[in-house]
């Protein structure tokens, strides 16, 4: 019996930083569009603009990044030594501990809220996600809550993307396993192309969606589109000739900067032209692929390796997973605060109260995400891998590919 040992590929710091920036953008997106805040604050936040109002589409950037990272770790470096069981254990350990903790934190909050209402201490106020029932909780426990079993967001709402991404990992793992058994990387990339293209075509043409913003309904197809495009992006980067990779750093930097501007413009224009969201996965893949291909280019990479951005990147998953709960707490605080302090702050300068609320919420998210990263995400992942790693394997085998991938 051959023992498969997977060695994680070193992080690409520029990609990690982009993930952190995207996570913060999603937080800002949700804060500036939260109905409670829109009702409480008469003026917009100072940074309220089309880019942040459409910032939820950066979830697709997460999906592209995941496809790239999985390809780098399990295809480009370790093809021929892939174990589906080990892969899924690692993926489960990566996403589940924090997901289940936030699920139970949300449950506890709801139970406390019900108790306070019954005691007459607070007045019940309708909230956005009053569909937190036993059935949707059960689906959340098994990461099934965005696979079409319910038609609404529930509990820790942003976790819808974790639900679809986890089962995308499973599909990816099966594709890699089959390719390994066949000894054919070509089969793997053809499958990735078909999955990405078919998913995009289904959403854009067959289902005739207004935009790419599928979540609990066809979020899995949305994830397939971007994730497998990320897998293909890594392959395309690996095929770039050395002459291009070794081009002038300022020329490469100009290309990266242009692709970054195109990415920002794509998101910015979604509000006015929803259909343009269907191009977002491609613009994300081009920009992220350029960061992978040209790590020493001028302008963009030096900015992205700044320590604050690297810090954000490491905590991006925690930022994403805990921010909805912080926003929920902020909603109750703003209701309790009343209109008078808001009016007083806006009398100083219009939008001051809204902007201050955004700053406080964002600061709270960053502080709490650091705690969950250090005390839940990291140790929870290690603990889960250790526990599941002790379960005996039914069988293990590996195949030698017909050709090693180029790097």
CSV table of C-alpha atoms in Angstrom, one decimal:
chain,number,residue,atom,x,y,z
A,1,UNK,CA,0.0,0.0,0.0
A,2,UNK,CA,1.4,3.4,-1.0
A,3,UNK,CA,1.0,6.2,1.5
A,4,UNK,CA,0.1,9.5,-0.1
A,5,UNK,CA,1.6,12.5,1.6
A,6,UNK,CA,0.5,15.9,0.4
A,7,UNK,CA,2.7,18.9,0.9
A,8,UNK,CA,0.9,22.3,0.8
A,9,UNK,CA,2.3,24.7,-1.8
A,10,UNK,CA,3.7,27.9,-0.4
A,11,UNK,CA,1.3,30.8,-0.4
A,12,UNK,CA,1.4,33.4,-3.2
A,13,UNK,CA,1.4,36.5,-1.0
A,14,UNK,CA,-0.1,38.7,-3.8
A,15,UNK,CA,-3.1,36.4,-4.2
A,16,UNK,CA,-3.6,36.2,-0.4
A,17,UNK,CA,-3.6,40.0,-0.2
A,18,UNK,CA,-6.2,40.2,-3.0
A,19,UNK,CA,-8.4,37.8,-1.1
A,20,UNK,CA,-8.2,40.0,2.0
A,21,UNK,CA,-9.1,43.1,0.0
A,22,UNK,CA,-12.0,41.3,-1.5
A,23,UNK,CA,-13.2,40.2,1.9
A,24,UNK,CA,-13.2,43.7,3.2
A,25,UNK,CA,-15.0,44.9,0.1
A,26,UNK,CA,-17.8,42.3,0.7
A,27,UNK,CA,-18.1,43.6,4.3
A,28,UNK,CA,-18.4,47.2,3.1
A,29,UNK,CA,-20.9,46.1,0.4
A,30,UNK,CA,-23.2,44.5,3.1
A,31,UNK,CA,-23.0,47.4,5.5
A,32,UNK,CA,-23.8,50.2,3.0
A,33,UNK,CA,-26.8,48.2,1.6
A,34,UNK,CA,-28.2,46.9,4.9
A,35,UNK,CA,-31.9,47.9,5.1
A,36,UNK,CA,-31.7,48.8,8.8
A,37,UNK,CA,-28.8,51.2,8.2
A,38,UNK,CA,-30.5,52.7,5.1
A,39,UNK,CA,-33.5,53.4,7.2
A,40,UNK,CA,-31.6,54.8,10.2
A,41,UNK,CA,-29.1,57.0,8.4
A,42,UNK,CA,-30.4,59.8,6.1
A,43,UNK,CA,-27.1,60.2,4.2
A,44,UNK,CA,-24.8,57.8,2.5
A,45,UNK,CA,-21.4,56.8,3.7
A,46,UNK,CA,-18.6,58.9,2.2
A,47,UNK,CA,-17.2,55.9,0.3
A,48,UNK,CA,-20.6,54.7,-0.9
A,49,UNK,CA,-20.1,54.2,-4.7
A,50,UNK,CA,-21.1,51.8,-7.4
A,51,UNK,CA,-18.1,49.6,-6.9
A,52,UNK,CA,-18.9,48.8,-3.2
A,53,UNK,CA,-22.6,48.5,-3.9
A,54,UNK,CA,-21.7,45.7,-6.4
A,55,UNK,CA,-19.0,44.4,-4.2
A,56,UNK,CA,-20.8,41.2,-3.5
A,57,UNK,CA,-19.6,39.9,-6.9
A,58,UNK,CA,-16.1,39.7,-5.5
A,59,UNK,CA,-17.3,36.3,-4.1
A,60,UNK,CA,-16.6,35.1,-7.6
A,61,UNK,CA,-13.1,36.3,-7.2
A,62,UNK,CA,-12.9,34.0,-4.2
A,63,UNK,CA,-14.1,31.2,-6.3
A,64,UNK,CA,-11.5,31.9,-9.1
A,65,UNK,CA,-8.8,32.1,-6.4
A,66,UNK,CA,-9.8,28.8,-4.9
A,67,UNK,CA,-9.6,27.1,-8.3
A,68,UNK,CA,-6.1,28.5,-8.8
A,69,UNK,CA,-4.9,27.5,-5.4
A,70,UNK,CA,-6.3,24.0,-5.7
A,71,UNK,CA,-4.7,23.6,-9.1
A,72,UNK,CA,-1.3,24.9,-7.8
A,73,UNK,CA,-1.4,22.5,-4.8
A,74,UNK,CA,-2.9,19.4,-6.3
A,75,UNK,CA,-2.3,19.4,-10.0
A,76,UNK,CA,0.7,21.5,-10.9
A,77,UNK,CA,2.9,20.1,-8.1
A,78,UNK,CA,1.4,16.8,-6.9
A,79,UNK,CA,-0.4,15.2,-9.8
A,80,UNK,CA,0.1,11.5,-9.7
A,81,UNK,CA,0.1,11.5,-5.9
A,82,UNK,CA,-3.5,12.7,-5.3
A,83,UNK,CA,-5.7,11.1,-2.6
A,84,UNK,CA,-9.4,12.2,-2.8
A,85,UNK,CA,-9.8,11.2,0.9
A,86,UNK,CA,-6.9,13.3,2.1
A,87,UNK,CA,-8.0,16.2,-0.1
A,88,UNK,CA,-11.5,16.3,1.2
A,89,UNK,CA,-10.3,16.0,4.8
A,90,UNK,CA,-8.1,19.0,4.3
A,91,UNK,CA,-10.9,21.0,2.6
A,92,UNK,CA,-13.3,20.0,5.3
A,93,UNK,CA,-10.9,21.0,8.0
A,94,UNK,CA,-10.3,24.3,6.3
A,95,UNK,CA,-13.9,25.5,6.1
A,96,UNK,CA,-15.9,23.6,8.6
A,97,UNK,CA,-14.7,24.5,12.1
A,98,UNK,CA,-15.4,28.2,11.7
A,99,UNK,CA,-18.6,27.6,9.8
A,100,UNK,CA,-20.1,25.4,12.5
A,101,UNK,CA,-18.9,27.8,15.3
A,102,UNK,CA,-20.6,30.7,13.6
A,103,UNK,CA,-23.7,28.6,13.0
A,104,UNK,CA,-24.0,27.9,16.7
A,105,UNK,CA,-23.2,31.5,17.7
A,106,UNK,CA,-26.0,32.6,15.5
A,107,UNK,CA,-28.3,30.0,17.0
A,108,UNK,CA,-27.4,31.2,20.5
A,109,UNK,CA,-28.0,34.8,19.6
A,110,UNK,CA,-31.5,33.9,18.2
A,111,UNK,CA,-32.4,31.9,21.4
A,112,UNK,CA,-31.3,34.8,23.6
A,113,UNK,CA,-33.3,37.2,21.4
A,114,UNK,CA,-36.4,35.1,21.7
A,115,UNK,CA,-35.9,34.9,25.5
A,116,UNK,CA,-35.6,38.7,25.8
A,117,UNK,CA,-38.7,39.2,23.7
A,118,UNK,CA,-40.7,36.8,25.8
A,119,UNK,CA,-39.5,38.5,29.0
A,120,UNK,CA,-40.6,41.8,27.6
A,121,UNK,CA,-37.1,43.4,27.8
A,122,UNK,CA,-36.9,44.1,24.0
A,123,UNK,CA,-39.6,44.4,21.3
A,124,UNK,CA,-39.5,42.0,18.5
A,125,UNK,CA,-38.3,43.6,15.2
A,126,UNK,CA,-38.6,41.8,11.9
A,127,UNK,CA,-35.1,40.9,10.6
A,128,UNK,CA,-33.9,40.0,7.2
A,129,UNK,CA,-33.3,36.3,7.8
A,130,UNK,CA,-36.3,35.1,9.8
A,131,UNK,CA,-36.1,31.7,8.1
A,132,UNK,CA,-33.8,30.2,10.7
A,133,UNK,CA,-35.7,27.0,11.4
A,134,UNK,CA,-34.7,23.5,12.3
A,135,UNK,CA,-34.7,22.3,8.7
A,136,UNK,CA,-32.4,25.0,7.5
A,137,UNK,CA,-30.1,24.5,10.6
A,138,UNK,CA,-29.9,20.8,9.7
A,139,UNK,CA,-28.9,21.7,6.1
A,140,UNK,CA,-26.3,24.1,7.4
A,141,UNK,CA,-24.7,21.4,9.6
A,142,UNK,CA,-24.1,19.3,6.5
A,143,UNK,CA,-23.2,22.3,4.2
A,144,UNK,CA,-26.3,21.6,2.1
A,145,UNK,CA,-28.1,24.9,2.6
A,146,UNK,CA,-27.3,26.4,-0.8
A,147,UNK,CA,-27.8,23.3,-3.0
A,148,UNK,CA,-31.5,24.0,-3.8
A,149,UNK,CA,-33.1,22.4,-0.8
A,150,UNK,CA,-34.3,25.8,0.4
A,151,UNK,CA,-35.0,29.0,-1.5
A,152,UNK,CA,-33.7,31.6,0.9
A,153,UNK,CA,-30.6,32.7,2.7
A,154,UNK,CA,-30.5,31.6,6.4
A,155,UNK,CA,-28.5,31.6,9.6
A,156,UNK,CA,-25.0,32.9,8.8
A,157,UNK,CA,-26.1,34.1,5.4
A,158,UNK,CA,-22.6,34.5,3.8
A,159,UNK,CA,-21.9,30.8,4.3
A,160,UNK,CA,-24.0,30.1,1.2
A,161,UNK,CA,-20.7,30.3,-0.7
A,162,UNK,CA,-19.0,27.9,1.6
A,163,UNK,CA,-21.8,25.4,0.9
A,164,UNK,CA,-21.4,25.5,-2.8
A,165,UNK,CA,-17.6,25.7,-2.7
A,166,UNK,CA,-17.3,22.6,-0.5
A,167,UNK,CA,-19.2,20.5,-3.1
A,168,UNK,CA,-17.2,22.1,-5.9
A,169,UNK,CA,-14.1,20.8,-4.1
A,170,UNK,CA,-15.6,17.3,-4.2
A,171,UNK,CA,-16.3,17.6,-8.0
A,172,UNK,CA,-12.8,18.9,-8.5
A,173,UNK,CA,-11.3,16.0,-6.5
A,174,UNK,CA,-13.2,13.4,-8.5
A,175,UNK,CA,-12.1,15.0,-11.8
A,176,UNK,CA,-8.4,15.0,-10.6
A,177,UNK,CA,-8.7,11.4,-9.4
A,178,UNK,CA,-10.1,10.3,-12.7
A,179,UNK,CA,-7.5,12.2,-14.6
A,180,UNK,CA,-4.8,10.6,-12.4
A,181,UNK,CA,-6.2,7.1,-13.1
A,182,UNK,CA,-6.2,7.8,-16.8
A,183,UNK,CA,-2.7,9.3,-16.6
A,184,UNK,CA,-4.0,12.3,-18.5
A,185,UNK,CA,-3.7,16.0,-17.6
A,186,UNK,CA,-5.4,16.8,-20.8
A,187,UNK,CA,-8.6,15.0,-19.7
A,188,UNK,CA,-8.5,17.1,-16.5
A,189,UNK,CA,-8.3,20.5,-18.3
A,190,UNK,CA,-10.9,19.5,-20.9
A,191,UNK,CA,-13.3,18.6,-18.0
A,192,UNK,CA,-12.5,21.9,-16.3
A,193,UNK,CA,-13.3,23.8,-19.5
A,194,UNK,CA,-16.5,21.9,-20.1
A,195,UNK,CA,-17.7,22.4,-16.5
A,196,UNK,CA,-16.9,26.2,-16.5
A,197,UNK,CA,-18.4,26.7,-20.0
A,198,UNK,CA,-21.5,24.6,-19.4
A,199,UNK,CA,-22.2,26.3,-16.0
A,200,UNK,CA,-21.8,29.8,-17.4
A,201,UNK,CA,-24.0,29.0,-20.4
A,202,UNK,CA,-26.7,27.5,-18.2
A,203,UNK,CA,-26.8,30.6,-16.0
A,204,UNK,CA,-26.6,33.2,-18.8
A,205,UNK,CA,-28.5,31.6,-21.6
A,206,UNK,CA,-30.7,28.7,-20.5
A,207,UNK,CA,-31.9,30.2,-17.2
A,208,UNK,CA,-31.6,33.7,-18.6
A,209,UNK,CA,-30.4,35.1,-15.3
A,210,UNK,CA,-30.4,38.9,-15.0
A,211,UNK,CA,-26.9,38.7,-13.5
A,212,UNK,CA,-24.4,36.3,-12.1
A,213,UNK,CA,-25.6,36.7,-8.6
A,214,UNK,CA,-27.0,33.2,-8.0
A,215,UNK,CA,-26.8,32.1,-4.4
A,216,UNK,CA,-29.2,29.6,-2.8
A,217,UNK,CA,-30.8,28.7,-6.1
A,218,UNK,CA,-28.0,28.0,-8.7
A,219,UNK,CA,-25.0,29.1,-6.6
A,220,UNK,CA,-23.2,25.8,-7.4
A,221,UNK,CA,-23.2,26.6,-11.1
A,222,UNK,CA,-21.8,30.1,-10.3
A,223,UNK,CA,-19.0,28.5,-8.3
A,224,UNK,CA,-18.3,25.9,-11.0
A,225,UNK,CA,-17.9,28.8,-13.5
A,226,UNK,CA,-15.3,30.7,-11.6
A,227,UNK,CA,-13.5,27.8,-9.8
A,228,UNK,CA,-12.8,25.8,-12.9
A,229,UNK,CA,-11.8,29.0,-14.8
A,230,UNK,CA,-9.2,29.5,-12.0
A,231,UNK,CA,-8.0,25.9,-12.7
A,232,UNK,CA,-7.6,26.8,-16.4
A,233,UNK,CA,-5.9,30.1,-15.6
A,234,UNK,CA,-3.1,28.3,-13.8
A,235,UNK,CA,-2.6,26.0,-16.8
A,236,UNK,CA,-2.4,29.0,-19.2
A,237,UNK,CA,0.1,30.7,-16.9
A,238,UNK,CA,2.3,27.5,-17.0
A,239,UNK,CA,2.3,27.6,-20.8
A,240,UNK,CA,3.5,31.1,-21.1
A,241,UNK,CA,6.9,31.2,-22.8
A,242,UNK,CA,9.9,32.4,-20.9
A,243,UNK,CA,10.3,35.4,-23.2
A,244,UNK,CA,7.0,36.8,-21.9
A,245,UNK,CA,7.8,36.0,-18.3
A,246,UNK,CA,11.1,37.8,-18.6
A,247,UNK,CA,9.8,40.9,-20.3
A,248,UNK,CA,10.5,44.3,-19.0
A,249,UNK,CA,9.1,44.6,-15.4
A,250,UNK,CA,7.4,48.0,-16.2
A,251,UNK,CA,5.7,46.6,-19.3
A,252,UNK,CA,4.4,43.6,-17.3
A,253,UNK,CA,3.5,46.0,-14.5
A,254,UNK,CA,1.5,48.1,-17.0
A,255,UNK,CA,-0.4,44.9,-18.1
A,256,UNK,CA,-1.2,44.0,-14.5
A,257,UNK,CA,-2.3,47.5,-13.7
A,258,UNK,CA,-4.6,47.5,-16.8
A,259,UNK,CA,-6.1,44.1,-15.8
A,260,UNK,CA,-6.7,45.4,-12.3
A,261,UNK,CA,-8.4,48.5,-13.6
A,262,UNK,CA,-10.5,46.3,-15.9
A,263,UNK,CA,-11.5,44.2,-12.9
A,264,UNK,CA,-12.5,47.2,-10.8
A,265,UNK,CA,-14.4,48.6,-13.8
A,266,UNK,CA,-16.2,45.4,-14.4
A,267,UNK,CA,-17.5,45.4,-10.8
A,268,UNK,CA,-18.3,49.1,-10.9
A,269,UNK,CA,-20.4,48.8,-14.1
A,270,UNK,CA,-22.6,45.9,-12.8
A,271,UNK,CA,-25.0,48.3,-11.1
A,272,UNK,CA,-25.8,50.0,-14.3
A,273,UNK,CA,-25.4,47.0,-16.6
A,274,UNK,CA,-26.2,43.8,-14.6
A,275,UNK,CA,-25.4,41.6,-17.6
A,276,UNK,CA,-21.7,42.6,-17.4
A,277,UNK,CA,-21.4,40.5,-14.2
A,278,UNK,CA,-21.2,37.5,-16.5
A,279,UNK,CA,-17.8,38.7,-17.7
A,280,UNK,CA,-16.5,39.1,-14.1
A,281,UNK,CA,-15.0,35.6,-13.7
A,282,UNK,CA,-12.9,36.1,-16.8
A,283,UNK,CA,-11.6,39.5,-15.8
A,284,UNK,CA,-10.8,38.2,-12.3
A,285,UNK,CA,-9.0,35.2,-13.9
A,286,UNK,CA,-6.9,37.4,-16.1
A,287,UNK,CA,-5.9,39.7,-13.3
A,288,UNK,CA,-5.1,37.0,-10.8
A,289,UNK,CA,-3.3,35.0,-13.5
A,290,UNK,CA,-1.1,38.0,-14.2
A,291,UNK,CA,-0.2,38.2,-10.5
A,292,UNK,CA,0.8,34.5,-10.6
A,293,UNK,CA,2.7,34.8,-13.9
A,294,UNK,CA,4.6,38.0,-13.2
A,295,UNK,CA,5.3,38.1,-9.4
A,296,UNK,CA,8.2,40.5,-9.9
A,297,UNK,CA,6.4,43.0,-12.1
A,298,UNK,CA,6.5,46.7,-11.2
A,299,UNK,CA,3.7,48.6,-9.4
A,300,UNK,CA,1.1,46.1,-8.3
A,301,UNK,CA,3.0,43.2,-6.6
A,302,UNK,CA,5.1,45.5,-4.4
A,303,UNK,CA,1.9,47.1,-3.1
A,304,UNK,CA,0.3,43.7,-2.5
A,305,UNK,CA,3.1,42.4,-0.3
A,306,UNK,CA,2.7,45.2,2.2
A,307,UNK,CA,2.3,43.7,5.7
A,308,UNK,CA,-1.2,45.1,6.4
A,309,UNK,CA,-2.5,43.5,3.2
A,310,UNK,CA,-0.8,40.2,3.9
A,311,UNK,CA,-2.4,40.3,7.4
A,312,UNK,CA,-5.8,40.8,5.9
A,313,UNK,CA,-5.2,38.0,3.4
A,314,UNK,CA,-4.4,35.5,6.2
A,315,UNK,CA,-7.7,36.4,8.0
A,316,UNK,CA,-9.9,36.8,4.9
A,317,UNK,CA,-11.9,33.6,5.6
A,318,UNK,CA,-12.6,34.8,9.2
A,319,UNK,CA,-13.5,38.3,8.0
A,320,UNK,CA,-16.0,36.8,5.5
A,321,UNK,CA,-17.5,34.3,7.9
A,322,UNK,CA,-18.0,36.5,11.0
A,323,UNK,CA,-19.0,39.8,9.5
A,324,UNK,CA,-22.7,39.1,9.2
A,325,UNK,CA,-22.9,38.5,12.9
A,326,UNK,CA,-21.1,41.8,13.7
A,327,UNK,CA,-23.5,43.6,11.3
A,328,UNK,CA,-26.4,42.0,13.1
A,329,UNK,CA,-25.2,43.3,16.4
A,330,UNK,CA,-24.7,46.7,14.9
A,331,UNK,CA,-28.2,46.7,13.7
A,332,UNK,CA,-29.6,46.3,17.2
A,333,UNK,CA,-27.2,48.9,18.5
A,334,UNK,CA,-28.3,51.5,15.9
A,335,UNK,CA,-32.0,50.8,16.7
A,336,UNK,CA,-31.3,51.3,20.4
A,337,UNK,CA,-29.3,54.4,19.8
A,338,UNK,CA,-32.2,56.2,18.1
A,339,UNK,CA,-32.3,59.1,15.7
A,340,UNK,CA,-31.0,62.0,17.9
A,341,UNK,CA,-27.3,61.0,17.9
A,342,UNK,CA,-27.5,60.3,14.1
A,343,UNK,CA,-28.9,63.8,13.5
A,344,UNK,CA,-26.3,65.4,15.7
A,345,UNK,CA,-23.5,63.8,13.8
A,346,UNK,CA,-24.9,64.6,10.4
A,347,UNK,CA,-25.3,68.2,11.5
A,348,UNK,CA,-21.5,68.4,11.8
A,349,UNK,CA,-21.1,67.0,8.3
A,350,UNK,CA,-23.6,65.0,6.2
A,351,UNK,CA,-22.8,61.3,6.1
A,352,UNK,CA,-20.6,61.4,9.2
A,353,UNK,CA,-22.9,59.1,11.2
A,354,UNK,CA,-23.2,56.6,8.3
A,355,UNK,CA,-19.4,56.6,7.7
A,356,UNK,CA,-18.7,56.3,11.4
A,357,UNK,CA,-21.0,53.3,11.6
A,358,UNK,CA,-19.1,51.7,8.7
A,359,UNK,CA,-15.8,52.4,10.3
A,360,UNK,CA,-16.9,50.9,13.7
A,361,UNK,CA,-18.4,47.8,12.1
A,362,UNK,CA,-15.3,47.2,10.0
A,363,UNK,CA,-13.0,47.7,12.9
A,364,UNK,CA,-15.0,45.3,15.0
A,365,UNK,CA,-14.9,42.7,12.2
A,366,UNK,CA,-11.1,43.0,11.9
A,367,UNK,CA,-10.6,42.6,15.7
A,368,UNK,CA,-13.0,39.7,16.0
A,369,UNK,CA,-11.7,38.0,12.8
A,370,UNK,CA,-8.2,38.1,14.3
A,371,UNK,CA,-9.4,36.3,17.3
A,372,UNK,CA,-11.4,33.7,15.4
A,373,UNK,CA,-8.4,33.2,13.0
A,374,UNK,CA,-6.0,32.5,15.9
A,375,UNK,CA,-8.3,30.6,18.2
A,376,UNK,CA,-10.9,28.8,16.0
A,377,UNK,CA,-9.7,28.7,12.4
A,378,UNK,CA,-6.1,27.6,12.9
A,379,UNK,CA,-6.5,25.2,15.9
A,380,UNK,CA,-9.9,24.0,14.6
A,381,UNK,CA,-8.4,23.0,11.3
A,382,UNK,CA,-5.5,21.2,13.0
A,383,UNK,CA,-7.8,19.4,15.4
A,384,UNK,CA,-10.1,18.3,12.6
A,385,UNK,CA,-7.3,17.1,10.4
A,386,UNK,CA,-5.8,15.1,13.3
A,387,UNK,CA,-9.2,13.5,14.2
A,388,UNK,CA,-10.2,12.6,10.6
A,389,UNK,CA,-6.6,11.6,9.8
A,390,UNK,CA,-6.8,8.8,12.3
A,391,UNK,CA,-9.7,7.1,10.6
A,392,UNK,CA,-8.4,4.1,8.8
A,393,UNK,CA,-8.4,4.2,5.0
A,394,UNK,CA,-10.3,1.6,3.0
A,395,UNK,CA,-7.7,1.7,0.3
A,396,UNK,CA,-5.0,3.8,-1.2
A,397,UNK,CA,-3.4,3.9,-4.6
A,398,UNK,CA,-1.7,6.2,-7.0
A,399,UNK,CA,-1.0,6.3,-10.6
A,400,UNK,CA,2.0,7.6,-12.5
A,401,UNK,CA,0.9,10.2,-15.1
A,402,UNK,CA,2.0,10.0,-18.7
A,403,UNK,CA,3.5,13.4,-18.5
A,404,UNK,CA,4.4,15.8,-15.7
A,405,UNK,CA,2.9,19.3,-15.9
A,406,UNK,CA,5.1,22.2,-16.8
A,407,UNK,CA,5.6,24.9,-14.2
